[in-house]
Amino acid sequence: MTRVLVARQDNLGDVLLAGPCVRAVAAHASHVTLLTGPHGRAAGELLPGVDEVLTWRAPWIDPDPPPVTAADTGAFVELARSRRFDRALVLTSFHQSPLPLALLLRQAGVPWIGAISEDYPGSLLDLRHHVDGDPPEPERMLSLAEAAGCTLPPGDDGALALRRPLPEVTELTGGGPYVVVHPAASVPARQPSSAWSHRLVRALVADGHRVLVTGAPAERHLTRAVAGTSAVDLGGRTSLPELAAVLSGARAVVAPNTGPAHLAAAAGTPVVSLFAPVVPSARWAPYGVPAVVLGDQHAPCRDSRARVCPVPGHPCLEEIDPADVCRAVTALIQPAAISQR
């Protein structure tokens, strides 16, 4: 195996969770190209084992899909053809189909393609892999690489990982230990209200923690409200590598089910996950680090994949007691405190 394409075309968290699979492929290939969508490219650039990142907005995956045109798909086929891939692994979530991309890659001349697929693939796939049960998403994707003959190298424990060194961010974080609160998620159903998150920040500060609040540029209004006068507001002040560095330096991170929660896990930082059960926590909870999952996992919205909470008052998250979050943070950081004595 020489030149391999690995595709994961949705959000940055999904791309980060593909990291173990990518590293397994890289251990058996001379060159690995990662195909992402525009929302995941920055995460792809942080993954060890990736030699090149290509980006294309897939109309069947992107949350704001472009129209399907012969010009657009044709341009992608020619781009893929120019790379002369020997193999391709198409990674998708359980509710997505790998077959549209497999069709385009066949048109681009890729001779061998593997994917997890419940649908009959005809001649589109050389490896049609099945996954039983409900494993964590990184393990599900890694199993495809293993079925293709690619195993992790010796000494690789299969956790999430980032390219290092990360940027220096002391000017942002200041001196001394801190806890990060990241209040936003990609859809409203997965995040608590700004009022609840502000209560949480105040509770953490009262518990003796210095708190940094992080968020994207479009989330500055949220981070400002959540931080108030109690915490440091870093909303919109970090690139993704800088955010990774901020999370890497934290004693713990508190976040909903969102890409930065997986970024924290990839940085090796313990996570308190405020997890709305619209998707299964068994698949999508922070992976490979100490973590505490809070939120009613049996709420009526369970497994609905709702983007906006269908239950009045958003009780699965709004009824979490901030004191429970404080206790979870203490439980996660206590081992580190003991080891430093």
C-alpha positions as a printed Julia matrix, in Angstrom:
341×3 Matrix{Float64}:
   0.0    0.0     0.0
   1.41   3.42   -0.92
  -0.86   6.43   -1.49
  -4.04   6.24    0.59
  -7.02   8.57    0.87
  -8.93   8.62    4.16
 -12.2   10.57    4.03
 -14.17  12.06    6.94
 -16.21  15.0     5.67
 -18.25  16.36    8.57
 -17.47  18.42   11.68
 -14.16  18.93   13.46
 -15.03  16.58   16.31
 -15.76  13.77   13.84
 -12.41  14.36   12.17
 -10.57  14.29   15.5
 -12.24  10.98   16.36
 -10.85   9.54   13.11
  -7.32  10.07   14.41
  -6.59   6.47   15.53
  -7.82   5.14   12.18
  -5.61   7.64   10.32
  -2.55   6.66   12.36
  -3.16   2.97   11.66
  -3.32   3.69    7.93
  -0.21   5.88    8.13
   1.73   3.01    9.71
   1.22   1.01    6.5
   1.26   3.7     3.8
   3.89   5.94    2.28
   1.5    8.91    1.96
  -1.87   9.66    3.59
  -4.28  12.27    2.27
  -7.2   13.22    4.49
 -10.35  14.42    2.75
 -12.48  16.68    4.93
 -15.39  19.05    4.54
 -14.84  22.75    5.23
 -15.98  22.39    8.86
 -13.35  19.75    9.62
 -10.26  20.92    7.75
  -8.61  22.7    10.68
  -8.95  19.54   12.79
  -7.47  17.45   10.0
  -4.4   19.64    9.97
  -3.82  18.74   13.64
  -3.86  14.95   13.14
  -0.61  12.97   13.33
  -0.07  10.77   10.3
  -1.67  13.13    7.76
   0.59  14.25    4.91
  -1.98  16.34    3.02
  -5.5   17.65    3.64
  -7.97  18.06    0.79
 -11.32  19.76    1.31
 -14.55  19.28   -0.6
 -18.11  20.04    0.51
 -20.11  16.84    0.07
 -23.76  17.59   -0.78
 -24.95  14.47    1.09
 -23.09  15.25    4.34
 -22.61  19.0     4.82
 -25.23  20.62    7.11
 -25.58  23.47    4.59
 -25.31  21.39    1.41
 -24.52  22.98   -1.93
 -26.51  22.0    -5.02
 -25.32  18.94   -6.91
 -23.77  20.03  -10.19
 -21.77  18.2   -12.85
 -19.16  20.94  -12.69
 -18.61  20.56   -8.95
 -18.53  16.76   -8.82
 -16.48  16.68  -12.01
 -13.88  19.01  -10.52
 -13.63  16.77   -7.46
 -13.22  13.64   -9.6
 -10.38  15.29  -11.49
  -8.74  16.43   -8.24
  -8.9   12.87   -6.88
  -7.66  11.44  -10.18
  -4.64  13.74  -10.11
  -3.51  12.27   -6.75
  -3.36   8.69   -8.12
  -4.56   7.05   -4.93
  -3.94   3.32   -4.56
  -6.58   2.88   -1.87
  -9.34   4.82   -0.13
 -11.14   4.37    3.16
 -14.44   6.26    3.42
 -15.34   7.05    7.04
 -18.93   7.98    7.85
 -21.22   8.22   10.82
 -23.82   5.48   11.3
 -26.52   7.59    9.63
 -24.44   8.55    6.57
 -23.78   6.59    3.39
 -20.26   6.12    2.01
 -21.58   5.13   -1.41
 -21.88   8.58   -3.11
 -18.21   9.31   -2.41
 -17.24   5.77   -3.39
 -18.94   6.31   -6.75
 -16.95   9.49   -7.39
 -13.71   7.84   -6.31
 -14.39   4.96   -8.71
 -14.83   7.53  -11.47
 -11.48   8.99  -10.39
  -9.85   5.61  -10.95
  -9.25   4.56   -7.34
  -8.77   0.79   -7.65
  -9.59  -0.24   -4.07
 -12.16   1.32   -1.71
 -13.29   0.25    1.75
 -16.12   1.54    3.96
 -18.61   0.58    6.64
 -21.86   0.07    4.76
 -25.21  -1.52    5.52
 -26.43  -0.82    2.0
 -25.6   -3.11   -0.91
 -22.59  -1.45   -2.6
 -22.46  -3.37   -5.87
 -19.07  -2.73   -7.43
 -18.47   0.48   -5.46
 -16.66  -1.17   -2.54
 -13.92  -3.78   -2.36
 -14.28  -3.95    1.43
 -17.81  -3.77    2.85
 -17.2   -3.75    6.59
 -19.85  -4.38    9.25
 -19.64  -3.22   12.86
 -21.72  -4.91   15.55
 -23.07  -3.17   18.63
 -22.56   0.45   19.54
 -18.81   1.01   20.03
 -17.21   4.42   20.56
 -16.8    6.2    17.24
 -12.95   6.08   17.25
 -13.06   2.3    17.71
 -15.68   1.95   15.0
 -13.5    3.81   12.49
 -10.33   2.05   13.6
 -12.02  -1.3    12.98
 -12.35  -0.37    9.3
  -8.6    0.26    9.05
  -7.94  -3.05   10.79
 -10.26  -4.86    8.38
  -8.19  -3.32    5.59
  -5.01  -4.76    7.11
  -3.83  -1.6     8.88
  -3.06  -1.85   12.58
  -1.74   0.75   14.97
   2.04   0.7    15.37
   3.63  -0.69   18.54
   3.33   1.72   21.44
   0.24   3.5    20.03
  -2.57   3.06   22.58
  -5.33   4.15   20.2
  -6.23   7.33   22.07
  -6.93  10.61   20.32
  -3.84  12.68   19.61
  -2.64  16.0    18.19
   0.43  17.14   16.3
   2.86  18.78   18.67
   4.29  21.19   19.62
   1.18  23.29   20.12
   1.4   27.11   20.09
   2.54  29.06   23.13
  -0.56  30.59   24.74
   0.61  31.86   28.13
  -0.35  35.41   27.15
  -3.94  34.15   26.77
  -4.13  31.84   29.77
  -2.07  33.83   32.27
  -0.24  32.19   35.14
  -1.43  29.44   37.42
  -3.82  26.51   37.05
  -7.21  26.92   35.39
 -10.37  25.13   34.31
 -11.93  25.74   30.89
 -15.66  26.09   30.26
 -16.63  25.82   26.59
 -20.37  26.58   26.52
 -21.26  26.25   22.82
 -22.13  23.32   20.57
 -22.81  23.09   16.85
 -26.59  22.83   17.37
 -28.81  24.3    20.13
 -30.08  20.91   21.33
 -26.6   20.0    22.55
 -25.77  23.06   24.63
 -27.14  24.51   27.87
 -28.44  28.06   28.04
 -26.08  30.96   28.59
 -27.77  31.63   31.94
 -27.1   28.08   33.13
 -23.49  28.21   31.91
 -22.97  31.53   33.73
 -24.26  29.91   36.93
 -21.77  27.12   36.37
 -18.87  29.55   35.96
 -19.8   31.31   39.18
 -20.03  27.96   41.0
 -16.6   26.89   39.76
 -15.07  30.22   40.8
 -16.7   29.94   44.23
 -15.17  26.46   44.44
 -11.71  27.98   44.06
 -11.04  27.56   40.35
  -9.73  30.15   37.92
 -12.0   29.78   34.88
 -11.36  30.51   31.2
 -14.35  30.58   28.82
 -13.62  29.62   25.21
 -15.56  29.9    21.98
 -15.37  30.67   18.28
 -15.56  34.21   16.88
 -19.27  33.76   16.12
 -19.84  32.8    19.77
 -18.41  35.95   21.38
 -21.81  37.12   22.59
 -22.27  33.77   24.34
 -18.81  33.61   25.92
 -19.14  37.21   27.12
 -22.42  36.42   28.86
 -21.12  33.18   30.34
 -17.84  34.65   31.62
 -19.43  37.79   33.09
 -17.04  39.38   35.56
 -16.07  36.05   37.13
 -13.98  34.44   34.38
 -11.57  35.23   31.55
 -13.37  35.49   28.21
 -11.32  33.98   25.36
 -14.23  33.87   22.91
 -12.97  34.45   19.36
  -9.38  34.94   20.49
  -7.9   31.57   19.49
  -7.21  29.65   16.31
  -7.93  25.92   16.55
  -4.27  25.08   17.35
  -4.28  27.82   20.0
  -7.53  26.5    21.44
  -5.94  23.06   21.57
  -3.04  24.55   23.51
  -5.4   26.29   25.95
  -7.29  23.04   26.5
  -4.04  21.1    26.83
  -2.97  23.33   29.71
  -6.25  23.09   31.61
  -6.72  20.97   34.7
 -10.13  19.98   33.32
 -12.54  21.07   30.58
 -16.31  21.38   30.95
 -18.14  21.25   27.62
 -21.26  19.9    25.91
 -21.09  17.31   23.13
 -19.05  19.45   20.74
 -15.81  19.4    18.78
 -13.75  21.16   21.48
 -14.67  18.39   23.95
 -12.97  15.95   21.57
 -10.15  18.44   21.07
  -9.62  18.44   24.85
  -9.57  14.64   24.83
  -7.04  14.67   21.99
  -4.93  17.05   24.08
  -5.06  14.57   26.98
  -7.18  16.74   29.3
  -9.96  15.3    31.51
 -13.46  16.33   30.42
 -16.77  16.87   32.19
 -19.22  16.22   29.36
 -22.61  17.94   29.52
 -24.17  15.43   27.19
 -27.64  15.82   25.67
 -28.84  12.32   24.67
 -30.02  13.3    21.17
 -27.14  11.05   20.04
 -25.74   8.11   22.05
 -23.09   8.96   24.62
 -21.69   5.44   24.13
 -20.55   6.56   20.68
 -19.77  10.22   21.17
 -18.6   10.85   24.74
 -14.99  12.11   25.16
 -12.68   9.22   24.36
  -9.47   7.99   25.9
  -9.22  10.41   28.83
 -10.79  10.51   32.31
 -14.31  11.83   31.78
 -17.59  12.29   33.63
 -20.82  12.36   31.59
 -23.62  14.45   33.09
 -27.13  14.98   31.79
 -30.24  12.81   31.71
 -29.36  10.07   29.21
 -32.93   8.74   29.33
 -34.67  12.02   28.51
 -37.52  11.98   25.94
 -35.19  13.44   23.29
 -32.99  10.34   23.46
 -31.57   9.23   20.06
 -33.76  11.75   18.23
 -30.79  13.51   16.57
 -32.78  16.72   17.11
 -30.99  19.96   16.31
 -33.38  22.0    18.48
 -34.5   20.52   21.79
 -38.06  19.13   21.41
 -38.7   19.13   25.17
 -39.78  22.41   26.83
 -37.14  23.76   29.17
 -34.32  21.56   27.79
 -34.32  19.56   31.06
 -31.65  17.03   30.11
 -29.04  19.8    30.48
 -30.77  22.64   32.34
 -31.52  20.41   35.32
 -27.87  19.49   35.88
 -26.85  20.93   39.25
 -23.7   23.09   38.86
 -22.59  21.65   42.21
 -22.46  18.23   40.53
 -20.21  19.69   37.84
 -17.92  21.1    40.52
 -17.75  17.72   42.2
 -16.95  16.07   38.86
 -14.15  18.57   38.2
 -12.69  17.87   41.63
 -12.85  14.11   41.04
 -11.06  14.45   37.69
  -8.25  16.69   38.89
  -7.68  14.99   42.25
  -5.37  12.26   40.85
  -3.17  14.96   39.31
  -3.08  16.85   42.59
  -2.07  13.67   44.46
   0.7   12.84   41.95
   2.22  16.3    42.33
   2.71  15.96   46.09
